[in-house]
mmCIF file of C-alpha atoms in Angstrom:
data_model
loop_
_atom_site.group_PDB
_atom_site.id
_atom_site.type_symbol
_atom_site.label_atom_id
_atom_site.label_comp_id
_atom_site.label_asym_id
_atom_site.label_seq_id
_atom_site.Cartn_x
_atom_site.Cartn_y
_atom_site.Cartn_z
ATOM 1 C CA MET A 158 44.226 -48.363 72.080
ATOM 2 C CA ALA A 159 43.045 -44.871 70.894
ATOM 3 C CA PHE A 160 40.704 -42.794 72.852
ATOM 4 C CA MET A 161 38.314 -40.474 70.996
ATOM 5 C CA ARG A 162 37.481 -37.207 72.579
ATOM 6 C CA TYR A 163 34.503 -35.337 71.397
ATOM 7 C CA ASP A 164 34.280 -31.573 71.922
ATOM 8 C CA TYR A 165 30.708 -30.850 73.052
ATOM 9 C CA ARG A 166 29.162 -27.377 74.057
ATOM 10 C CA ALA A 167 29.089 -27.068 77.688
ATOM 11 C CA LEU A 168 25.965 -26.082 79.522
ATOM 12 C CA PRO A 169 25.959 -22.250 79.903
ATOM 13 C CA GLN A 170 27.361 -20.897 82.945
ATOM 14 C CA GLY A 171 24.628 -19.609 85.457
ATOM 15 C CA GLU A 172 21.042 -20.688 85.348
ATOM 16 C CA THR A 173 20.132 -22.798 82.390
ATOM 17 C CA THR A 174 16.854 -22.171 80.534
ATOM 18 C CA VAL A 175 14.668 -24.964 79.034
ATOM 19 C CA GLU A 176 15.783 -23.946 75.420
ATOM 20 C CA GLU A 177 19.467 -23.908 76.469
ATOM 21 C CA PHE A 178 19.073 -27.350 77.998
ATOM 22 C CA ARG A 179 17.341 -28.689 74.880
ATOM 23 C CA ALA A 180 19.898 -27.360 72.537
ATOM 24 C CA TRP A 181 22.921 -28.682 74.849
ATOM 25 C CA LEU A 182 21.123 -32.268 75.009
ATOM 26 C CA ALA A 183 20.595 -32.173 71.191
ATOM 27 C CA GLN A 184 24.341 -32.506 70.372
ATOM 28 C CA PHE A 185 24.369 -35.786 72.161
ATOM 29 C CA ASP A 186 21.501 -37.267 69.974
ATOM 30 C CA ALA A 187 23.867 -39.357 67.918
ATOM 31 C CA ASP A 188 21.318 -40.834 65.491
ATOM 32 C CA GLY A 189 19.433 -37.585 65.119
ATOM 33 C CA ASP A 190 16.021 -39.119 65.876
ATOM 34 C CA GLY A 191 15.062 -36.440 68.350
ATOM 35 C CA ARG A 192 15.127 -39.014 71.238
ATOM 36 C CA ILE A 193 17.669 -39.658 73.813
ATOM 37 C CA SER A 194 18.879 -43.053 74.602
ATOM 38 C CA LEU A 195 20.409 -44.341 77.669
ATOM 39 C CA GLU A 196 23.990 -44.252 76.062
ATOM 40 C CA GLU A 197 23.518 -40.759 74.684
ATOM 41 C CA LEU A 198 22.360 -39.633 78.129
ATOM 42 C CA ARG A 199 25.437 -41.308 79.736
ATOM 43 C CA GLU A 200 27.633 -39.330 77.206
ATOM 44 C CA ALA A 201 25.799 -36.036 77.968
ATOM 45 C CA LEU A 202 26.420 -36.540 81.776
ATOM 46 C CA ARG A 203 30.027 -37.589 81.344
ATOM 47 C CA SER A 204 30.576 -34.410 79.499
ATOM 48 C CA LEU A 205 29.559 -32.637 82.812
ATOM 49 C CA ASP A 206 32.247 -34.608 84.645
ATOM 50 C CA LEU A 207 29.695 -35.986 86.978
ATOM 51 C CA TRP A 208 30.673 -38.846 89.263
ATOM 52 C CA PHE A 209 28.766 -42.102 88.599
ATOM 53 C CA ALA A 210 27.484 -40.674 85.231
ATOM 54 C CA TRP A 211 26.305 -44.038 84.146
ATOM 55 C CA TRP A 212 24.186 -44.596 87.399
ATOM 56 C CA LYS A 213 22.732 -41.127 87.195
ATOM 57 C CA ALA A 214 21.984 -41.528 83.432
ATOM 58 C CA ARG A 215 19.971 -44.727 84.343
ATOM 59 C CA GLU A 216 18.035 -43.037 87.167
ATOM 60 C CA ALA A 217 17.253 -40.114 84.926
ATOM 61 C CA LEU A 218 15.930 -42.464 82.074
ATOM 62 C CA ARG A 219 13.739 -44.359 84.552
ATOM 63 C CA ASP A 220 12.243 -41.090 85.883
ATOM 64 C CA ALA A 221 11.654 -39.404 82.554
ATOM 65 C CA ASP A 222 10.627 -42.368 80.343
ATOM 66 C CA ALA A 223 6.985 -42.284 80.964
ATOM 67 C CA ASN A 224 6.014 -44.742 78.215
ATOM 68 C CA ARG A 225 8.799 -47.212 79.122
ATOM 69 C CA ASN A 226 10.197 -47.518 75.634
ATOM 70 C CA GLY A 227 13.924 -47.204 76.891
ATOM 71 C CA LEU A 228 14.109 -43.569 75.358
ATOM 72 C CA VAL A 229 13.574 -40.011 76.412
ATOM 73 C CA ASP A 230 11.071 -39.015 73.599
ATOM 74 C CA PRO A 231 10.592 -35.358 72.810
ATOM 75 C CA ASP A 232 7.381 -35.049 74.862
ATOM 76 C CA GLU A 233 9.399 -36.486 77.860
ATOM 77 C CA MET A 234 12.157 -33.991 77.804
ATOM 78 C CA GLY A 235 10.453 -31.802 80.320
ATOM 79 C CA ARG A 236 10.485 -34.773 82.820
ATOM 80 C CA LEU A 237 14.222 -35.131 82.243
ATOM 81 C CA TYR A 238 14.793 -31.390 82.596
ATOM 82 C CA ALA A 239 12.889 -31.683 86.029
ATOM 83 C CA PHE A 240 14.976 -34.654 87.059
ATOM 84 C CA ALA A 241 18.179 -32.784 86.136
ATOM 85 C CA ARG A 242 17.231 -29.655 88.164
ATOM 86 C CA ARG A 243 16.141 -31.828 91.224
ATOM 87 C CA ASN A 244 18.724 -34.524 91.361
ATOM 88 C CA LEU A 245 21.778 -33.358 89.467
ATOM 89 C CA HIS A 246 22.145 -29.934 91.330
ATOM 90 C CA LEU A 247 22.394 -28.009 88.017
ATOM 91 C CA LYS A 248 21.457 -24.375 88.043
ATOM 92 C CA MET A 249 18.216 -24.392 85.971
ATOM 93 C CA GLY A 250 15.301 -22.008 85.871
ATOM 94 C CA ASP A 251 11.794 -23.105 86.828
ATOM 95 C CA LEU A 252 9.462 -24.694 84.542
ATOM 96 C CA GLN A 253 6.654 -22.401 83.599
ATOM 97 C CA GLU A 254 3.034 -23.647 83.306
ATOM 98 C CA GLY A 255 2.828 -25.221 79.773
ATOM 99 C CA GLN A 256 6.540 -25.362 79.267
ATOM 100 C CA LEU A 257 6.591 -29.100 79.713
ATOM 101 C CA ASP A 258 4.271 -29.588 76.794
ATOM 102 C CA SER A 259 6.193 -27.353 74.570
ATOM 103 C CA PHE A 260 9.547 -28.862 75.291
#
């Protein structure tokens, strides 16, 4: 059995901005539709070597997916950023007023 390893860009060291988070997450958008599926989110969290990435991805999707379509849509990315900041203990900057809308 062969194991495939993908080389993804890591999150920047230090505090991550909204733009850096969006660019990092975009590399996991396998189908290029601009939305993040549960499997794409799992892969993103696995790249961070987080324990229980599958569970954290599920919880992140539940929190961020406001319209309950099973995907994190572009207008829900701010919610995902806020979840990551709050629950994944990543160093991320504060969201400024209006940044959620422009994410």
